[in-house]
Amino acid sequence: MRFFSDNAAAVHPRVLAAMADANTLDTAYDGDRWSKALDGRLSDLFGTAVEALWVPTGTAANALALAALCPPYGGTICHRDAHVQNDEGGAPEFYTHGAKLLLADGDGAKLTPATIRDTADAIADDVHRVQPHALTITNATEYGLVYTPDEVAAIGALARDRGWGFHMDGARFANAVARLGCSPAEVTCQAGVDILSFGFVKNGAMSAEALVFFKPGLADATRRRRKRAGLLLSKGRYLAAQVLAMVDDDLWIDNGRVANARAETIASAAGDRLVHPVEANEVFLRATPAEGAALRAQGFDFYDWAAGEVRLVTAWDTDADDIARLADAIRRL
Amino acid sequence: MRFFSDNAAAVHPRVLAAMADANTLDTAYDGDRWSKALDGRLSDLFGTAVEALWVPTGTAANALALAALCPPYGGTICHRDAHVQNDEGGAPEFYTHGAKLLLADGDGAKLTPATIRDTADAIADDVHRVQPHALTITNATEYGLVYTPDEVAAIGALARDRGWGFHMDGARFANAVARLGCSPAEVTCQAGVDILSFGFVKNGAMSAEALVFFKPGLADATRRRRKRAGLLLSKGRYLAAQVLAMVDDDLWIDNGRVANARAETIASAAGDRLVHPVEANEVFLRATPAEGAALRAQGFDFYDWAAGEVRLVTAWDTDADDIARLADAIRRL
Amino acid sequence: MRFFSDNAAAVHPRVLAAMADANTLDTAYDGDRWSKALDGRLSDLFGTAVEALWVPTGTAANALALAALCPPYGGTICHRDAHVQNDEGGAPEFYTHGAKLLLADGDGAKLTPATIRDTADAIADDVHRVQPHALTITNATEYGLVYTPDEVAAIGALARDRGWGFHMDGARFANAVARLGCSPAEVTCQAGVDILSFGFVKNGAMSAEALVFFKPGLADATRRRRKRAGLLLSKGRYLAAQVLAMVDDDLWIDNGRVANARAETIASAAGDRLVHPVEANEVFLRATPAEGAALRAQGFDFYDWAAGEVRLVTAWDTDADDIARLADAIRRL
Amino acid sequence: MRFFSDNAAAVHPRVLAAMADANTLDTAYDGDRWSKALDGRLSDLFGTAVEALWVPTGTAANALALAALCPPYGGTICHRDAHVQNDEGGAPEFYTHGAKLLLADGDGAKLTPATIRDTADAIADDVHRVQPHALTITNATEYGLVYTPDEVAAIGALARDRGWGFHMDGARFANAVARLGCSPAEVTCQAGVDILSFGFVKNGAMSAEALVFFKPGLADATRRRRKRAGLLLSKGRYLAAQVLAMVDDDLWIDNGRVANARAETIASAAGDRLVHPVEANEVFLRATPAEGAALRAQGFDFYDWAAGEVRLVTAWDTDADDIARLADAIRRL
């Protein structure tokens, strides 16, 4: 019973079926009809004209987005616990050619206008200091918290005031939107986000995320960078088909809802053990090493996040019976 | 009837089946059992201990290989018509952090020790000139020619003498080996190649190539670079499964043979029109614009390579009847 | 008697004196009064508002200029014998983060609109090919030829039509202008040049070149890049003072005239031995190895440029008697 | 009366004289006799065979050193207040091609083995996290504290154990050694330092620092990187001459002693106002804005370091009478 990461979940049957349907001879790269349909389908979803590019990983999506928003000699403000800072092997620095990540604080890996200003305003405006050019937030955050549309909009207003680009890492965007009950546009383009890394791989796809550009003019250079990074798969139709299958008939949001509900069940059982409120599909639990061992002895696999703290992640395919067993086991600790 | 590129071919049913079989919960990234099996399976294939990493594109494979062999301040010798120089959107320069490609000549995009020396020896050994640190050849070449084991070994000996790394771009390695009738080792590790980009995507896979390291110590840094480039797919098992399926029961070489045979049929029909000998799955044909138009009018799609010259590429799934029709059409031109 | 390179010439006494005058306590970096005077003085010289930055080397100047004009995923057209391609140790690739140099032809290292178009038009406009974003010419060229204002303007018009940035490497700009008898503006800003590397080191300065920006908006990012490259000397006043001393009372052009006259004397003696017309301060001479040895035996030092060809360079401080001796020696060969 | 930074100090007359002596025709770049003397002279100074390269700025020296010790996909541990992190405009990231700076803590910008381990051990050893490959300390630190030979040796032992390169930023190395009364070797090569940025510009030189390589094999690639960065001045003899003049007859350490003594006089006057112990040539003083204004009204110029805190820096040329006046003014606050 695996609660290690949604990264390792299986691929949804409708995604697999869509890939099989794409198994015909067609144009290479992104000239096929699936790839060409992305702009339209995601424009429909967001209710505004967007450009959308498939990429095979979330790390690539994030790094391409930062490269589109921040010059090599600039910096991007992020939370000090952000995935871009800690878990991408230096991909942002690679793609931006060495731009700095400028670290800010906030509970549950959430930035606020105040903490962003603390970081930015401590940087003297001279050539010796790397200046902020962009900021990035993760929604849902690395600790499973959710930014509301109002919270995003407040940050977006700050970004606009300062002339910064604004990126959202949406590796768990479906979980966030499922929680918020808002439209995907309300928490992105309507709140000032310029580029969204729209995650599907943790949520039922195999190997496709979408970079969604709300701000015109950014996608063209990114198409060049995508090729230059060796990310332009020659059989792109199999990636585009995944994205389309996830968007079709709301599969993405339905899957997000299932994962959230699974996490909620665990949260209910966890009570005071919760380190953070559970707003998406991640549960951070206080547990002694002995308690962790006890859970593992019962067949539950998960991540030791920090001393006395474990992380349990649910996904679209997390078995309801497994969840019931896990909740039970936690209650009995 | 599409002869545009093997890039756009369909995925082989056995590859698709292997991917479906991998659709279970497992460890993320490359910790799964498929990924872990790669070293062993490719060591068996090459008859020596190798390390093998999956990557989603040939461009990524090539660029990672060059980054493993050439420092940012160095250069890599390649043919002036090489894919790395002309068709990868600057990926080698991105991954090597700006190392230069040092261009050499040779008929049919084939380098020889003599042409390599011409390029290298023209570079004064001082800090003002970028010095060669590696060389790369493509087998089969961009014009469908094949390097024999002896030819590769002669180049490998030169590389060893000069202390250069030696990479082979094997986007169409299967076609080359099918033509040569040698073992894959004879034309690579036994001939001095340090790293092979072992291509599968043009030959029946969907989204997986293998980087094969014959020289110990190069793979570790490449694992870091692969992650840093956003190329480490979280569900790596679906890529590893493709590579394994291609290697199983000689699917890779069987597919290569089919494609070569299809090309040979065209070649037989082409006679004096051939620009290059046909040794793999590419046919370069002299054809006037009117002749090209005549072929297109009969439903054949292909690439206008240069003035008065067209390129026809076959693949594992090229239909034999289509080939017969094409050969016939060419004869009638 | 050294004709190896103007790079190694002495520093003009007026430059040394100006540096000594700057030896007072002042603001660090470029906040001092000398550095602040650069924009004004060079605006006067060019008769238009420019921004000007000192940098310590011509290689740095060129590389910063290309980085200002060409994105990492783009390319810059240059002559295949250009200094940026062959003699800067890969600096353009370092500063541009791996942009490609796209090589074009032309006699005497001079590009023409036709040869530029030949290079550019061979590049298909797709993401697989690196696209031109800028072009750079050297005036005087690496072979001592001079672009006239009309020739520069024709190239500038092409650059403007294509939307490319346009840089001039003016390592020997003084020699070119001295030859042309035009104003410095006629052959740069009035001819469409966006950035000039205005060289002083080969012409009497010690360690200061000026980057002159004719196009607004490019200097700010370059100030950042200059710092980021470790090129922002803390005691910048000693560099600014050099530039000002060179511009004061026409020292730059006077020095250029002297060097040109010295070269002209050699050229007169050389007759049929000249490989290129002598239009600046470089003389390329046909000479057998035995003839080269004979000259060296008489105390003349110079560079073996190619088989049967030597290069002799004059500078502002080349002794007239040495020149007479050299001319005599050449006549006697 | 300028206490803003030692960066802006004048050039020592013996340095200027040495530069004037170098004003003869000689070989370009670093082939001249001054540049060739550096290895020997610095080997003498350190009592061991070293290689030494001149560079024009401390930022360039530091960034080249980090590039020699840390691959692009790695990280370098430094103090979070280190110059490399905060004051070099991103130069380390530029030269290392995006390696990360991994921040550690410590009073007065001094690292200890314990704080270094805190940072390093929090980084999981997997491809998702950037791994430490090097560490850098500043001696004297950014707050004017000094690492003793024992303190450096303890850090050096940790670096050796972990296989990390070890760099010392010695922008104020003379001040540190003057304070310590040890040999320069005791606090560098004998304590495990691999590369020293030996600073001269803050201490009487004009535009030359020395990169000193204690570990064989690192200098060759750095020579390439120096050229590639446009840092290889064609008239290098004027830089080498500065270094030689600073080392001759102990000018460097004598100048360091003078600056330290001047700071000590201020410190004696400052009493409880001192934020850090004064061990070199920097004095950090608690002062209200009104007090700061009062000092400025008397003609003293300095840097507002933080709220309620000012920085006063002395140099080799700080006037003793000015110091007396400043000490007096501080006592009267």
PDB file of N, CA and C in Angstrom, chain A residues 2 7-11 16 19 23 25-27 29 57 59-60 87-91 94-95 97 201 205-207 227-231 233-235 237-238, chain B residues 2 7-11 16 19 23 25-27 29 57 59 87-91 94-95 97 201 205-207 227-231 233-235 237-238:
ATOM      1  N   ARG A   2       0.922   1.892  -1.109  1.00  0.00           N
ATOM      2  CA  ARG A   2       1.968   2.875  -1.410  1.00  0.00           C
ATOM      3  C   ARG A   2       1.415   4.296  -1.278  1.00  0.00           C
ATOM      4  N   ASN A   7       3.636  10.625  -7.736  1.00  0.00           N
ATOM      5  CA  ASN A   7       4.502  10.472  -8.909  1.00  0.00           C
ATOM      6  C   ASN A   7       4.467   9.079  -9.508  1.00  0.00           C
ATOM      7  N   ALA A   8       4.245   8.103  -8.650  1.00  0.00           N
ATOM      8  CA  ALA A   8       4.389   6.717  -9.075  1.00  0.00           C
ATOM      9  C   ALA A   8       3.054   6.055  -9.397  1.00  0.00           C
ATOM     10  N   ALA A   9       1.988   6.843  -9.369  1.00  0.00           N
ATOM     11  CA  ALA A   9       0.659   6.255  -9.626  1.00  0.00           C
ATOM     12  C   ALA A   9       0.584   5.651 -11.034  1.00  0.00           C
ATOM     13  N   ALA A  10      -0.409   4.849 -11.206  1.00  0.00           N
ATOM     14  CA  ALA A  10      -0.621   4.238 -12.525  1.00  0.00           C
ATOM     15  C   ALA A  10      -1.222   5.268 -13.487  1.00  0.00           C
ATOM     16  N   VAL A  11      -1.278   4.883 -14.719  1.00  0.00           N
ATOM     17  CA  VAL A  11      -1.855   5.734 -15.753  1.00  0.00           C
ATOM     18  C   VAL A  11      -3.329   5.382 -15.892  1.00  0.00           C
ATOM     19  N   LEU A  16      -4.502   5.864 -21.360  1.00  0.00           N
ATOM     20  CA  LEU A  16      -3.891   4.795 -22.160  1.00  0.00           C
ATOM     21  C   LEU A  16      -4.659   4.577 -23.457  1.00  0.00           C
ATOM     22  N   MET A  19      -3.848   7.214 -25.937  1.00  0.00           N
ATOM     23  CA  MET A  19      -2.530   7.010 -26.538  1.00  0.00           C
ATOM     24  C   MET A  19      -2.598   5.938 -27.625  1.00  0.00           C
ATOM     25  N   ASN A  23      -1.998   5.936 -32.156  1.00  0.00           N
ATOM     26  CA  ASN A  23      -0.962   5.095 -32.762  1.00  0.00           C
ATOM     27  C   ASN A  23      -1.183   4.887 -34.252  1.00  0.00           C
ATOM     28  N   LEU A  25       0.158   6.675 -38.187  1.00  0.00           N
ATOM     29  CA  LEU A  25       1.183   7.504 -38.796  1.00  0.00           C
ATOM     30  C   LEU A  25       0.684   8.943 -38.839  1.00  0.00           C
ATOM     31  N   ASP A  26       1.494   9.864 -38.358  1.00  0.00           N
ATOM     32  CA  ASP A  26       1.100  11.272 -38.475  1.00  0.00           C
ATOM     33  C   ASP A  26       2.358  12.116 -38.557  1.00  0.00           C
ATOM     34  N   THR A  27       2.204  13.412 -38.578  1.00  0.00           N
ATOM     35  CA  THR A  27       3.351  14.315 -38.641  1.00  0.00           C
ATOM     36  C   THR A  27       4.135  14.243 -37.335  1.00  0.00           C
ATOM     37  N   TYR A  29       6.899  15.541 -34.313  1.00  0.00           N
ATOM     38  CA  TYR A  29       7.045  16.680 -33.397  1.00  0.00           C
ATOM     39  C   TYR A  29       5.679  17.179 -32.919  1.00  0.00           C
ATOM     40  N   THR A  57       7.902  16.486 -18.432  1.00  0.00           N
ATOM     41  CA  THR A  57       8.008  16.474 -16.959  1.00  0.00           C
ATOM     42  C   THR A  57       7.639  17.833 -16.393  1.00  0.00           C
ATOM     43  N   THR A  59       9.328  19.220 -13.952  1.00  0.00           N
ATOM     44  CA  THR A  59      10.582  19.963 -13.794  1.00  0.00           C
ATOM     45  C   THR A  59      10.896  20.736 -15.061  1.00  0.00           C
ATOM     46  N   ALA A  60      10.737  20.091 -16.203  1.00  0.00           N
ATOM     47  CA  ALA A  60      10.964  20.789 -17.471  1.00  0.00           C
ATOM     48  C   ALA A  60       9.985  21.941 -17.632  1.00  0.00           C
ATOM     49  N   ASP A  87      14.080  20.350  -5.317  1.00  0.00           N
ATOM     50  CA  ASP A  87      13.803  19.002  -5.823  1.00  0.00           C
ATOM     51  C   ASP A  87      13.958  18.851  -7.325  1.00  0.00           C
ATOM     52  N   GLU A  88      14.602  19.802  -7.948  1.00  0.00           N
ATOM     53  CA  GLU A  88      14.693  19.714  -9.412  1.00  0.00           C
ATOM     54  C   GLU A  88      16.134  19.640  -9.892  1.00  0.00           C
ATOM     55  N   GLY A  89      17.026  19.288  -8.995  1.00  0.00           N
ATOM     56  CA  GLY A  89      18.404  19.026  -9.413  1.00  0.00           C
ATOM     57  C   GLY A  89      19.088  20.208 -10.078  1.00  0.00           C
ATOM     58  N   GLY A  90      18.604  21.413  -9.790  1.00  0.00           N
ATOM     59  CA  GLY A  90      19.219  22.584 -10.406  1.00  0.00           C
ATOM     60  C   GLY A  90      18.672  22.917 -11.788  1.00  0.00           C
ATOM     61  N   ALA A  91      17.520  22.338 -12.137  1.00  0.00           N
ATOM     62  CA  ALA A  91      16.952  22.605 -13.466  1.00  0.00           C
ATOM     63  C   ALA A  91      16.657  24.091 -13.695  1.00  0.00           C
ATOM     64  N   PHE A  94      19.788  25.663 -14.684  1.00  0.00           N
ATOM     65  CA  PHE A  94      20.229  25.212 -16.008  1.00  0.00           C
ATOM     66  C   PHE A  94      19.476  25.956 -17.106  1.00  0.00           C
ATOM     67  N   TYR A  95      18.177  25.975 -16.991  1.00  0.00           N
ATOM     68  CA  TYR A  95      17.372  26.562 -18.069  1.00  0.00           C
ATOM     69  C   TYR A  95      17.485  28.084 -18.111  1.00  0.00           C
ATOM     70  N   HIS A  97      20.137  29.656 -17.296  1.00  0.00           N
ATOM     71  CA  HIS A  97      21.545  30.002 -17.446  1.00  0.00           C
ATOM     72  C   HIS A  97      22.084  30.693 -16.201  1.00  0.00           C
ATOM     73  N   VAL A 201       0.833  14.424 -14.734  1.00  0.00           N
ATOM     74  CA  VAL A 201       1.496  13.145 -14.482  1.00  0.00           C
ATOM     75  C   VAL A 201       1.180  12.597 -13.098  1.00  0.00           C
ATOM     76  N   ALA A 205      -1.915  10.928 -15.875  1.00  0.00           N
ATOM     77  CA  ALA A 205      -1.235  10.848 -17.169  1.00  0.00           C
ATOM     78  C   ALA A 205       0.042  10.040 -17.020  1.00  0.00           C
ATOM     79  N   MET A 206       0.711   9.794 -18.154  1.00  0.00           N
ATOM     80  CA  MET A 206       1.944   9.011 -18.132  1.00  0.00           C
ATOM     81  C   MET A 206       3.185   9.902 -18.203  1.00  0.00           C
ATOM     82  N   SER A 207       3.169  10.817 -19.136  1.00  0.00           N
ATOM     83  CA  SER A 207       4.402  11.554 -19.437  1.00  0.00           C
ATOM     84  C   SER A 207       4.111  12.887 -20.103  1.00  0.00           C
ATOM     85  N   LYS A 227      12.813  22.725 -27.826  1.00  0.00           N
ATOM     86  CA  LYS A 227      13.595  21.928 -28.782  1.00  0.00           C
ATOM     87  C   LYS A 227      15.047  21.868 -28.328  1.00  0.00           C
ATOM     88  N   ARG A 228      15.577  23.007 -27.954  1.00  0.00           N
ATOM     89  CA  ARG A 228      16.994  23.107 -27.586  1.00  0.00           C
ATOM     90  C   ARG A 228      17.324  22.247 -26.362  1.00  0.00           C
ATOM     91  N   ALA A 229      16.327  21.955 -25.567  1.00  0.00           N
ATOM     92  CA  ALA A 229      16.534  21.120 -24.388  1.00  0.00           C
ATOM     93  C   ALA A 229      16.326  19.640 -24.688  1.00  0.00           C
ATOM     94  N   GLY A 230      16.058  19.310 -25.939  1.00  0.00           N
ATOM     95  CA  GLY A 230      15.811  17.906 -26.259  1.00  0.00           C
ATOM     96  C   GLY A 230      14.481  17.413 -25.718  1.00  0.00           C
ATOM     97  N   LEU A 231      13.550  18.332 -25.512  1.00  0.00           N
ATOM     98  CA  LEU A 231      12.248  17.985 -24.941  1.00  0.00           C
ATOM     99  C   LEU A 231      11.155  17.860 -26.002  1.00  0.00           C
ATOM    100  N   LEU A 233       9.639  15.831 -28.264  1.00  0.00           N
ATOM    101  CA  LEU A 233       9.570  14.437 -28.686  1.00  0.00           C
ATOM    102  C   LEU A 233       9.119  14.346 -30.139  1.00  0.00           C
ATOM    103  N   SER A 234       9.701  13.426 -30.882  1.00  0.00           N
ATOM    104  CA  SER A 234       9.340  13.366 -32.293  1.00  0.00           C
ATOM    105  C   SER A 234       7.927  12.817 -32.461  1.00  0.00           C
ATOM    106  N   LYS A 235       7.505  11.990 -31.531  1.00  0.00           N
ATOM    107  CA  LYS A 235       6.128  11.501 -31.610  1.00  0.00           C
ATOM    108  C   LYS A 235       5.286  12.205 -30.556  1.00  0.00           C
ATOM    109  N   ARG A 237       2.484  13.366 -30.596  1.00  0.00           N
ATOM    110  CA  ARG A 237       1.040  13.119 -30.535  1.00  0.00           C
ATOM    111  C   ARG A 237       0.666  12.276 -29.322  1.00  0.00           C
ATOM    112  N   TYR A 238       1.599  11.442 -28.864  1.00  0.00           N
ATOM    113  CA  TYR A 238       1.273  10.605 -27.704  1.00  0.00           C
ATOM    114  C   TYR A 238       1.251  11.422 -26.415  1.00  0.00           C
TER     115      TYR A 238
ATOM    116  N   ARG B   2       3.406   7.810 -46.643  1.00  0.00           N
ATOM    117  CA  ARG B   2       4.277   8.802 -46.028  1.00  0.00           C
ATOM    118  C   ARG B   2       5.721   8.294 -45.979  1.00  0.00           C
ATOM    119  N   ASN B   7      10.688   9.323 -38.116  1.00  0.00           N
ATOM    120  CA  ASN B   7      10.292   9.957 -36.853  1.00  0.00           C
ATOM    121  C   ASN B   7       8.811   9.829 -36.557  1.00  0.00           C
ATOM    122  N   ALA B   8       8.038   9.756 -37.606  1.00  0.00           N
ATOM    123  CA  ALA B   8       6.597   9.815 -37.420  1.00  0.00           C
ATOM    124  C   ALA B   8       5.933   8.447 -37.486  1.00  0.00           C
ATOM    125  N   ALA B   9       6.747   7.404 -37.548  1.00  0.00           N
ATOM    126  CA  ALA B   9       6.185   6.052 -37.648  1.00  0.00           C
ATOM    127  C   ALA B   9       5.339   5.714 -36.423  1.00  0.00           C
ATOM    128  N   ALA B  10       4.548   4.683 -36.574  1.00  0.00           N
ATOM    129  CA  ALA B  10       3.716   4.229 -35.456  1.00  0.00           C
ATOM    130  C   ALA B  10       4.578   3.471 -34.448  1.00  0.00           C
ATOM    131  N   VAL B  11       3.974   3.185 -33.325  1.00  0.00           N
ATOM    132  CA  VAL B  11       4.651   2.428 -32.273  1.00  0.00           C
ATOM    133  C   VAL B  11       4.338   0.941 -32.489  1.00  0.00           C
ATOM    134  N   LEU B  16       3.865  -1.215 -27.349  1.00  0.00           N
ATOM    135  CA  LEU B  16       2.644  -0.762 -26.667  1.00  0.00           C
ATOM    136  C   LEU B  16       2.222  -1.753 -25.590  1.00  0.00           C
ATOM    137  N   MET B  19       4.325  -1.419 -22.550  1.00  0.00           N
ATOM    138  CA  MET B  19       3.970  -0.234 -21.768  1.00  0.00           C
ATOM    139  C   MET B  19       2.719  -0.504 -20.937  1.00  0.00           C
ATOM    140  N   ASN B  23       1.883  -0.766 -16.452  1.00  0.00           N
ATOM    141  CA  ASN B  23       0.911   0.134 -15.831  1.00  0.00           C
ATOM    142  C   ASN B  23       0.438  -0.358 -14.472  1.00  0.00           C
ATOM    143  N   LEU B  25       1.418   0.239 -10.082  1.00  0.00           N
ATOM    144  CA  LEU B  25       2.091   1.131  -9.142  1.00  0.00           C
ATOM    145  C   LEU B  25       3.506   0.625  -8.938  1.00  0.00           C
ATOM    146  N   ASP B  26       4.482   1.505  -9.059  1.00  0.00           N
ATOM    147  CA  ASP B  26       5.865   1.119  -8.776  1.00  0.00           C
ATOM    148  C   ASP B  26       6.627   2.355  -8.316  1.00  0.00           C
ATOM    149  N   THR B  27       7.892   2.183  -8.081  1.00  0.00           N
ATOM    150  CA  THR B  27       8.718   3.306  -7.654  1.00  0.00           C
ATOM    151  C   THR B  27       8.857   4.328  -8.787  1.00  0.00           C
ATOM    152  N   TYR B  29      10.561   7.604 -10.950  1.00  0.00           N
ATOM    153  CA  TYR B  29      11.836   7.924 -11.616  1.00  0.00           C
ATOM    154  C   TYR B  29      12.472   6.679 -12.226  1.00  0.00           C
ATOM    155  N   THR B  57      14.353  11.567 -25.907  1.00  0.00           N
ATOM    156  CA  THR B  57      14.601  11.957 -27.298  1.00  0.00           C
ATOM    157  C   THR B  57      16.057  11.709 -27.674  1.00  0.00           C
ATOM    158  N   THR B  59      17.780  13.827 -29.458  1.00  0.00           N
ATOM    159  CA  THR B  59      18.492  15.092 -29.243  1.00  0.00           C
ATOM    160  C   THR B  59      19.010  15.162 -27.821  1.00  0.00           C
ATOM    161  N   ASP B  87      20.297  20.141 -36.694  1.00  0.00           N
ATOM    162  CA  ASP B  87      18.893  19.771 -36.526  1.00  0.00           C
ATOM    163  C   ASP B  87      18.449  19.644 -35.076  1.00  0.00           C
ATOM    164  N   GLU B  88      19.237  20.141 -34.166  1.00  0.00           N
ATOM    165  CA  GLU B  88      18.878  19.956 -32.756  1.00  0.00           C
ATOM    166  C   GLU B  88      18.680  21.285 -32.046  1.00  0.00           C
ATOM    167  N   GLY B  89      18.472  22.323 -32.797  1.00  0.00           N
ATOM    168  CA  GLY B  89      18.098  23.615 -32.201  1.00  0.00           C
ATOM    169  C   GLY B  89      19.104  24.154 -31.206  1.00  0.00           C
ATOM    170  N   GLY B  90      20.341  23.729 -31.350  1.00  0.00           N
ATOM    171  CA  GLY B  90      21.356  24.225 -30.422  1.00  0.00           C
ATOM    172  C   GLY B  90      21.459  23.425 -29.139  1.00  0.00           C
ATOM    173  N   ALA B  91      20.875  22.233 -29.114  1.00  0.00           N
ATOM    174  CA  ALA B  91      20.921  21.425 -27.893  1.00  0.00           C
ATOM    175  C   ALA B  91      22.354  21.102 -27.452  1.00  0.00           C
ATOM    176  N   PHE B  94      23.597  23.983 -25.612  1.00  0.00           N
ATOM    177  CA  PHE B  94      22.895  24.179 -24.335  1.00  0.00           C
ATOM    178  C   PHE B  94      23.451  23.227 -23.280  1.00  0.00           C
ATOM    179  N   TYR B  95      23.526  21.970 -23.623  1.00  0.00           N
ATOM    180  CA  TYR B  95      23.937  20.982 -22.615  1.00  0.00           C
ATOM    181  C   TYR B  95      25.418  21.083 -22.271  1.00  0.00           C
ATOM    182  N   HIS B  97      27.029  23.847 -22.284  1.00  0.00           N
ATOM    183  CA  HIS B  97      27.276  25.211 -21.820  1.00  0.00           C
ATOM    184  C   HIS B  97      28.159  25.976 -22.785  1.00  0.00           C
ATOM    185  N   VAL B 201      13.273   5.328 -31.164  1.00  0.00           N
ATOM    186  CA  VAL B 201      12.032   6.016 -31.520  1.00  0.00           C
ATOM    187  C   VAL B 201      11.756   5.940 -33.021  1.00  0.00           C
ATOM    188  N   ALA B 205       9.738   2.374 -31.203  1.00  0.00           N
ATOM    189  CA  ALA B 205       9.400   2.807 -29.848  1.00  0.00           C
ATOM    190  C   ALA B 205       8.582   4.090 -29.912  1.00  0.00           C
ATOM    191  N   MET B 206       8.098   4.522 -28.751  1.00  0.00           N
ATOM    192  CA  MET B 206       7.282   5.729 -28.701  1.00  0.00           C
ATOM    193  C   MET B 206       8.098   6.931 -28.231  1.00  0.00           C
ATOM    194  N   SER B 207       8.834   6.761 -27.171  1.00  0.00           N
ATOM    195  CA  SER B 207       9.442   7.927 -26.525  1.00  0.00           C
ATOM    196  C   SER B 207      10.647   7.525 -25.678  1.00  0.00           C
ATOM    197  N   LYS B 227      18.559  14.656 -14.777  1.00  0.00           N
ATOM    198  CA  LYS B 227      17.583  15.245 -13.869  1.00  0.00           C
ATOM    199  C   LYS B 227      17.540  16.754 -14.038  1.00  0.00           C
ATOM    200  N   ARG B 228      18.719  17.363 -14.096  1.00  0.00           N
ATOM    201  CA  ARG B 228      18.820  18.819 -14.169  1.00  0.00           C
ATOM    202  C   ARG B 228      18.172  19.372 -15.438  1.00  0.00           C
ATOM    203  N   ALA B 229      18.084  18.531 -16.448  1.00  0.00           N
ATOM    204  CA  ALA B 229      17.470  18.958 -17.709  1.00  0.00           C
ATOM    205  C   ALA B 229      15.968  18.695 -17.740  1.00  0.00           C
ATOM    206  N   GLY B 230      15.431  18.186 -16.644  1.00  0.00           N
ATOM    207  CA  GLY B 230      14.001  17.890 -16.658  1.00  0.00           C
ATOM    208  C   GLY B 230      13.669  16.681 -17.511  1.00  0.00           C
ATOM    209  N   LEU B 231      14.649  15.826 -17.711  1.00  0.00           N
ATOM    210  CA  LEU B 231      14.463  14.635 -18.549  1.00  0.00           C
ATOM    211  C   LEU B 231      14.191  13.375 -17.746  1.00  0.00           C
ATOM    212  N   LEU B 233      11.839  11.448 -16.239  1.00  0.00           N
ATOM    213  CA  LEU B 233      10.397  11.291 -16.101  1.00  0.00           C
ATOM    214  C   LEU B 233      10.063  10.563 -14.808  1.00  0.00           C
ATOM    215  N   SER B 234       9.017  11.009 -14.154  1.00  0.00           N
ATOM    216  CA  SER B 234       8.711  10.373 -12.869  1.00  0.00           C
ATOM    217  C   SER B 234       8.198   8.953 -13.073  1.00  0.00           C
ATOM    218  N   LYS B 235       7.573   8.712 -14.187  1.00  0.00           N
ATOM    219  CA  LYS B 235       7.130   7.346 -14.478  1.00  0.00           C
ATOM    220  C   LYS B 235       8.055   6.729 -15.527  1.00  0.00           C
ATOM    221  N   ARG B 237       9.314   3.978 -15.767  1.00  0.00           N
ATOM    222  CA  ARG B 237       9.128   2.572 -16.146  1.00  0.00           C
ATOM    223  C   ARG B 237       8.529   2.427 -17.534  1.00  0.00           C
ATOM    224  N   TYR B 238       7.743   3.418 -17.950  1.00  0.00           N
ATOM    225  CA  TYR B 238       7.145   3.310 -19.278  1.00  0.00           C
ATOM    226  C   TYR B 238       8.180   3.524 -20.379  1.00  0.00           C
TER     227      TYR B 238
END
